[in-house]
Short mmCIF file of C-alpha atoms in Angstrom, two decimals:
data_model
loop_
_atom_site.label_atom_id
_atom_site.label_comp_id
_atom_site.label_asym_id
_atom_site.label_seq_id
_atom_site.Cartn_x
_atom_site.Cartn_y
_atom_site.Cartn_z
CA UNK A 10 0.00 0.00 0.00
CA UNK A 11 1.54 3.60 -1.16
CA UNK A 12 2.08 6.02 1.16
CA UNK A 13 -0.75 8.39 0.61
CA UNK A 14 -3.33 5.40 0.79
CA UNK A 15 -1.83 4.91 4.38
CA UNK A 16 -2.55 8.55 4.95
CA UNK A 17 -6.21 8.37 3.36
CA UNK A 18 -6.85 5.50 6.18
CA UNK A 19 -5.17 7.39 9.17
CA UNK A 20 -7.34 10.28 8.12
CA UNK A 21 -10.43 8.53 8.14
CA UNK A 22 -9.83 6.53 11.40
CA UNK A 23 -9.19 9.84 13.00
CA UNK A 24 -12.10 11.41 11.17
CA UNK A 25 -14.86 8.91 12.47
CA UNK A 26 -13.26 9.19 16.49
CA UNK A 27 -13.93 12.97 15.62
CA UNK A 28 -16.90 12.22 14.73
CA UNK A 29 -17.72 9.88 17.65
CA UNK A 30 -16.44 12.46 20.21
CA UNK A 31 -18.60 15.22 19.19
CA UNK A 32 -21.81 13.27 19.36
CA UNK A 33 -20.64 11.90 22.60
CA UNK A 34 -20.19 15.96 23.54
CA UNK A 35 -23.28 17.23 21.83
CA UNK A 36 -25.08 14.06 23.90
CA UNK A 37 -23.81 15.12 27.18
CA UNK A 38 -24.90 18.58 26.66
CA UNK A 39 -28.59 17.80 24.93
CA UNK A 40 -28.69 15.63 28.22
CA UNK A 41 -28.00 18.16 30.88
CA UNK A 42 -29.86 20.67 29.36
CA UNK A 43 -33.05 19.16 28.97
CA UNK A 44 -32.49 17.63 32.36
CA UNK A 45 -31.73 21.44 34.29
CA UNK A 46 -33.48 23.76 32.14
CA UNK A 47 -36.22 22.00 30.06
CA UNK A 48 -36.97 18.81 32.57
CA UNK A 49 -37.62 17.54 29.13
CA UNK A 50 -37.82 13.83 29.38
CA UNK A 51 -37.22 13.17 25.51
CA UNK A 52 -34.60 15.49 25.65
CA UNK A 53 -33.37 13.31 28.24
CA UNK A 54 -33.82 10.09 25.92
CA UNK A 55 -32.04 12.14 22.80
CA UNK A 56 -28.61 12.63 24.59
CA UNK A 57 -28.44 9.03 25.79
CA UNK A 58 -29.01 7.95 22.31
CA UNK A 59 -26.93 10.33 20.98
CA UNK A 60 -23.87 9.82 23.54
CA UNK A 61 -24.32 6.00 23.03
CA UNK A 62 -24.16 6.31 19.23
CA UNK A 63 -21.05 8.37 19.80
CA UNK A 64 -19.80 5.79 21.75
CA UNK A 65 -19.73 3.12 18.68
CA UNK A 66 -18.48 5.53 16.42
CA UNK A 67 -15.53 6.29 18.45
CA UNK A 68 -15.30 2.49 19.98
CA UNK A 69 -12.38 0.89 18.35
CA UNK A 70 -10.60 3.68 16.35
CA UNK A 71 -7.10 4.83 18.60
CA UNK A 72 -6.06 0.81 17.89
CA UNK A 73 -7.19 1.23 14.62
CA UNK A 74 -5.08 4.44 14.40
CA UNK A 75 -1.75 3.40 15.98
CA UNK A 76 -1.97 0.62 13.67
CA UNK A 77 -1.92 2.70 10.62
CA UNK A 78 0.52 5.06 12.28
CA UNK A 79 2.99 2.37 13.48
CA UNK A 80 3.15 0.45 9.82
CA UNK A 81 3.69 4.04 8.75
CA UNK A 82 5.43 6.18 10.39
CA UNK A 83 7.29 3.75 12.65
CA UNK A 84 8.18 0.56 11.02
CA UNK A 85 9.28 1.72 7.44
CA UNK A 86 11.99 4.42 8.67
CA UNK A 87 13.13 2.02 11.18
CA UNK A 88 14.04 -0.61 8.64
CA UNK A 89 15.08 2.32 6.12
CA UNK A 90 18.13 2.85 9.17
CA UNK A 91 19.15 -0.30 10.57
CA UNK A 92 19.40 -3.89 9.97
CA UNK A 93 17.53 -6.81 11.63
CA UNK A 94 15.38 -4.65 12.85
CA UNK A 95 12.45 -6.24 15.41
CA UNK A 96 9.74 -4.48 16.62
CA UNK A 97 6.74 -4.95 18.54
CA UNK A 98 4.89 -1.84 19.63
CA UNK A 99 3.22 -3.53 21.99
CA UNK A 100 5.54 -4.93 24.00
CA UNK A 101 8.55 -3.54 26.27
CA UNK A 102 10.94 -4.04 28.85
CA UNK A 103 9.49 -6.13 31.70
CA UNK A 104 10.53 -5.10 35.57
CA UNK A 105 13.07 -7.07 36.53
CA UNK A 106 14.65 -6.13 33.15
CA UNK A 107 14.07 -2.14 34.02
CA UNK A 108 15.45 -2.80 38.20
CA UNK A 109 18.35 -4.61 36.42
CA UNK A 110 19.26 -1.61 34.19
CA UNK A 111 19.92 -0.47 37.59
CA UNK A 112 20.13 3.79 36.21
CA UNK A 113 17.21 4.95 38.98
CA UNK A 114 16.12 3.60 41.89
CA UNK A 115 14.51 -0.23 41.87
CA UNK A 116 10.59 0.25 41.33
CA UNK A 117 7.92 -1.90 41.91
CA UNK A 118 6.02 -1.28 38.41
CA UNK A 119 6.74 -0.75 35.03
CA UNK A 120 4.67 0.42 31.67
CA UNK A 121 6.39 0.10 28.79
CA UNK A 122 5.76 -0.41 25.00
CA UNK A 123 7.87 0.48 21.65
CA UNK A 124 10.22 -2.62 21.43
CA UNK A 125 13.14 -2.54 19.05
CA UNK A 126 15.70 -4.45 18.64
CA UNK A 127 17.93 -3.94 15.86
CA UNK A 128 21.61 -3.01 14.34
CA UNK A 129 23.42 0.12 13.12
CA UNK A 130 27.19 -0.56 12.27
CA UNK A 131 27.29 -3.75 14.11
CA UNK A 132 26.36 -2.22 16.96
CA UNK A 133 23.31 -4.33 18.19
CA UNK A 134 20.45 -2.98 20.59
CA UNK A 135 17.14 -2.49 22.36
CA UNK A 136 14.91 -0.01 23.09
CA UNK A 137 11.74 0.82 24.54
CA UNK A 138 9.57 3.45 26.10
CA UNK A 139 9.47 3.12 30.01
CA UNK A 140 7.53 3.93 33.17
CA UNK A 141 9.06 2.76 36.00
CA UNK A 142 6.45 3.49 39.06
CA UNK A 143 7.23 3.15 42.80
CA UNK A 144 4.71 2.30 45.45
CA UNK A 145 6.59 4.30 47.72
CA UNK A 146 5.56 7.84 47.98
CA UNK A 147 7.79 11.51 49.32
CA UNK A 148 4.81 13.58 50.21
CA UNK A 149 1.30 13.84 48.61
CA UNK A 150 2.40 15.28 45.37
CA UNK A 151 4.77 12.51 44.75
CA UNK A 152 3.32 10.59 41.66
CA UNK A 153 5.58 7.51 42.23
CA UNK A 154 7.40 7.92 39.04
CA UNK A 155 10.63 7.34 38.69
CA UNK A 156 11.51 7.21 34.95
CA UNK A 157 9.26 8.25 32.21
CA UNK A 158 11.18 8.05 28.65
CA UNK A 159 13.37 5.55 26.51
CA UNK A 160 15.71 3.50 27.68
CA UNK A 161 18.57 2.01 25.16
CA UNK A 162 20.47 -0.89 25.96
CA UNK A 163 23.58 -1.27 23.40
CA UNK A 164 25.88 -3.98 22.81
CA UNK A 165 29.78 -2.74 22.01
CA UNK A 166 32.03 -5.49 21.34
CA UNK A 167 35.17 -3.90 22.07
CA UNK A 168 34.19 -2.23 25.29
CA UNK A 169 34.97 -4.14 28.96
CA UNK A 170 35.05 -1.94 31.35
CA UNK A 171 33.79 -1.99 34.88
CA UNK A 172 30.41 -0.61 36.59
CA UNK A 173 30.64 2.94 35.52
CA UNK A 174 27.20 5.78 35.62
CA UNK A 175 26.97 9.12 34.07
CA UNK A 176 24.37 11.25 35.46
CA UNK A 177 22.72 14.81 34.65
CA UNK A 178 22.68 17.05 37.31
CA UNK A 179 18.78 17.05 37.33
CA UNK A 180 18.52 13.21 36.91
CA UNK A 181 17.33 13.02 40.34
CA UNK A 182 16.26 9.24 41.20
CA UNK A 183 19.50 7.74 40.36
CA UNK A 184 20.58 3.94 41.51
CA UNK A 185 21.17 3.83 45.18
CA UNK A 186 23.44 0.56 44.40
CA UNK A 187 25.76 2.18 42.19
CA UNK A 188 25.58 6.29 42.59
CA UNK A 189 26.95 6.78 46.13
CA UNK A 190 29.79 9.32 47.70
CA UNK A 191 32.71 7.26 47.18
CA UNK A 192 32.23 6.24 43.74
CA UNK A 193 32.01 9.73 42.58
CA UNK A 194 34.84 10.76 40.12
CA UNK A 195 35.53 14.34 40.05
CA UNK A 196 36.92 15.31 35.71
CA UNK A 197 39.36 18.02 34.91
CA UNK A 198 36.16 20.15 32.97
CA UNK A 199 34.45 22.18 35.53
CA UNK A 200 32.26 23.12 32.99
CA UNK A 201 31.39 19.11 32.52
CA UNK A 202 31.33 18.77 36.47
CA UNK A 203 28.65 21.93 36.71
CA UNK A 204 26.38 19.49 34.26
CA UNK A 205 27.46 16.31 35.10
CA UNK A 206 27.99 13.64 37.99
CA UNK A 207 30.29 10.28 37.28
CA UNK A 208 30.14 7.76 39.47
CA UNK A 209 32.52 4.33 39.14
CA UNK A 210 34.22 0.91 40.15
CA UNK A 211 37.70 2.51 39.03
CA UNK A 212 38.40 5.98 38.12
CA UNK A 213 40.75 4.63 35.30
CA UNK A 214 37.95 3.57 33.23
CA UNK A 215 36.03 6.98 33.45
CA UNK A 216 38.94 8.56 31.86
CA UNK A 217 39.54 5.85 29.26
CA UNK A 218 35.93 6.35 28.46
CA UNK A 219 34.98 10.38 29.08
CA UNK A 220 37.56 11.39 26.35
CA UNK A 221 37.26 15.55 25.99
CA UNK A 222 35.29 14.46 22.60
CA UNK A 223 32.87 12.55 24.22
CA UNK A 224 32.19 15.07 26.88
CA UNK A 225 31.70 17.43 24.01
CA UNK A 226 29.48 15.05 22.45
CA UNK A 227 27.60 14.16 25.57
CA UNK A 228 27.57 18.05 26.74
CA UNK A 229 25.60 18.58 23.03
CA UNK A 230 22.92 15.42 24.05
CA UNK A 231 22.47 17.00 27.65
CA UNK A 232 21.18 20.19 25.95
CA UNK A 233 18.38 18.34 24.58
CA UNK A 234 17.88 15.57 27.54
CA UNK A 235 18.65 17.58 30.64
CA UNK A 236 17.21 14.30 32.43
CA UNK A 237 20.36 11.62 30.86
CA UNK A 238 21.81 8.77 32.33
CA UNK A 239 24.43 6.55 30.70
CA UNK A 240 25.75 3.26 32.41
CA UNK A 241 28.71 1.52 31.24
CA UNK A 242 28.61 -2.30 32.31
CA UNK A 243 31.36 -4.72 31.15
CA UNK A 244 30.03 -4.54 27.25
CA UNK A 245 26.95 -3.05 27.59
CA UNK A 246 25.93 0.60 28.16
CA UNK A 247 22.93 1.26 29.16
CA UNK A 248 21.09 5.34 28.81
CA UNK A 249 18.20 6.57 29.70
CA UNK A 250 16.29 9.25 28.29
CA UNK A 251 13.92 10.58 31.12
CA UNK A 252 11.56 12.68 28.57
CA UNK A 253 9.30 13.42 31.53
CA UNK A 254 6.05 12.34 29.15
CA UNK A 255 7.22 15.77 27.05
CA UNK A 256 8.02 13.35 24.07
CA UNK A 257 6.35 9.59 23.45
CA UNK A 258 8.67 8.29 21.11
CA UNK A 259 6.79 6.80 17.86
CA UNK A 260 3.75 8.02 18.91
CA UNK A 261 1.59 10.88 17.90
CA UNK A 262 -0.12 11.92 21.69
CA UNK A 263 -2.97 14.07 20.10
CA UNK A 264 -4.22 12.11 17.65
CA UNK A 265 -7.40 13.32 17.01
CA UNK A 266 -5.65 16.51 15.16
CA UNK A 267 -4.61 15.62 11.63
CA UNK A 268 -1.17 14.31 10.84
CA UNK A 269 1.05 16.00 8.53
CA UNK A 270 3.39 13.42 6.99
CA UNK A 271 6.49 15.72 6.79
CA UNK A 272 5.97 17.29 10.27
CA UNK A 273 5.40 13.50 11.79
CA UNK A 274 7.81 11.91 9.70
CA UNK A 275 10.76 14.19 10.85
CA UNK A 276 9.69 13.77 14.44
CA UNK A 277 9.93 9.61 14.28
CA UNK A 278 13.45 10.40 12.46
CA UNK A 279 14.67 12.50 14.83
CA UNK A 280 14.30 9.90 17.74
CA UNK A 281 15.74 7.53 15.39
CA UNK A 282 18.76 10.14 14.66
CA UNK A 283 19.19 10.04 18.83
CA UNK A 284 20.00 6.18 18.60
CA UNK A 285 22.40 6.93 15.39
CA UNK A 286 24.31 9.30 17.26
CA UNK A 287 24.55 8.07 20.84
CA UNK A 288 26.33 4.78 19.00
CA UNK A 289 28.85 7.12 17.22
CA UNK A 290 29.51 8.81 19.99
CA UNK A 291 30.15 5.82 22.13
CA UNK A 292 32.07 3.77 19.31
CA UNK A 293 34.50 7.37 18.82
CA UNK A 294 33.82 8.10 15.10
CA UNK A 295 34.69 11.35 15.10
CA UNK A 296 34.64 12.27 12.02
CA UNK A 297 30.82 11.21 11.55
CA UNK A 298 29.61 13.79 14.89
CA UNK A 299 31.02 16.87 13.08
#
């Protein structure tokens, strides 16, 4: 199916929930009026009917949608940039998977959909979206979330190195196992100390691995993610994006407003581009981040 067929049948789908939320609205208001003003009793009758109607208009069309969307928008660029590429928008990281990434503190649920698992230059890895929620509460306007964004895990061949954690400043639920006083590791930038926080095993790792042109790198990521964590772990390195619900990777949030292809296709590449150039940054090509 060609690309503006796709876009006839996400237009539609969204058209008829349109559709089925404004009867549901003018229902609800036929309703209460005739029950307030009128004490009309067929009024009454009219915004049930009307509201229920509504109801099976709407019924069914945000799966039908993010169907459409995902085949679309979602599935195509992701096999246009990477190889052996999996994914399962349904699905995600399960908890013990999330308390074993071990970048916040351990959580006793977790929401999570997006799966991908695929490979850019050899460089094999997974990703979801992920809320990781904690029963335990700081005060009544503590929502119990701890992380609310994507969460890469990468696979790099050629890296061993021991448990190492790079932190934003504002990254604020960080792993009580790992991010403690006498693992911190002070670097020779005070502008990267003012942004960042290092904690690790051995302090001659962090400067095998926080080269001054991956600081610059990372320092360029940070301005866009001011929640960050990155977690180096014998061959695997671990980062989470905490996008604070500001940004649902491939997803369109209001999606009862009309998609433009361009506008929504550069947003789904841009979160790809993030994946593209966390791995270059990590594997040193330099010459690819200018």
């Amino acid at each position: 199916m060609r690309i503006y067929e796709k876009m006839d049948r996400l237009e539609a789908v969204r058209r008829r929930a349109e559709i089925g939320i404004c009867l549901i609205g003018i229902g609800i208001i036929v309703f209460f009026i005739s029950m307030g003003i009128f004490q009309a009793e067929k009024g009454m009758y009219i915004g049930i009917i009307l509201g229920v109607v509504g109801g099976f208009v709407f019924r069914g069309t945000h799966a039908a949608y993010q169907k459409i969307y995902k085949d679309l928008f979602v599935e195509e660029p992701l096999n246009k940039n990477f190889e052996n590429v999996f994914y399962a928008w349904k699905s995600g990281f399960n908890l013990d998977e999330v308390n074993d990434f071990n970048i916040c503190t351990k959580v006793d649920k977790v929401v999570s959909e997006d799966y991908v698992k695929a490979d850019y230059k050899g460089i094999h890895f997974e990703m979801s979206d992920v809320k990781a929620i904690s029963n335990m509460r700081h005060g009544k306007n503590d929502s119990g979330i701890r992380f609310q964004g994507r969460i890469i895990v990468f696979d790099f061949p050629d890296k061993a190195v021991k448990n190492t954690l790079v932190y934003t400043k504002p990254f604020f639920y960080r792993s009580k196992e790992y991010a403690s006083k006498q693992n911190i590791v002070k670097m020779e930038s005070t502008a990267f100390n003012h942004d960042f926080d290092v904690y690790s095993d051995d302090a001659h790792d962090v400067f095998y691995l926080l080269t001054p042109h991956f600081m610059e790198q990372l320092d360029k990521l940070y301005k866009k993610y001011p929640k960050m964590c990155i977690r180096f772990t014998g061959n695997k390195v671990i980062v989470g994006l905490d996008e604070q619900a500001i940004n649902n990777s491939f997803d369109k949030t209001a999606w009862t407003i009309k998609t433009t292809y361009p506008e929504e296709m550069a947003k789904v590449q841009n979160d790809i581009d993030d994946i593209k150039r966390i791995i270059t940054m990590i594997s040193g090509d330099n010459a690819e981040q200018q």
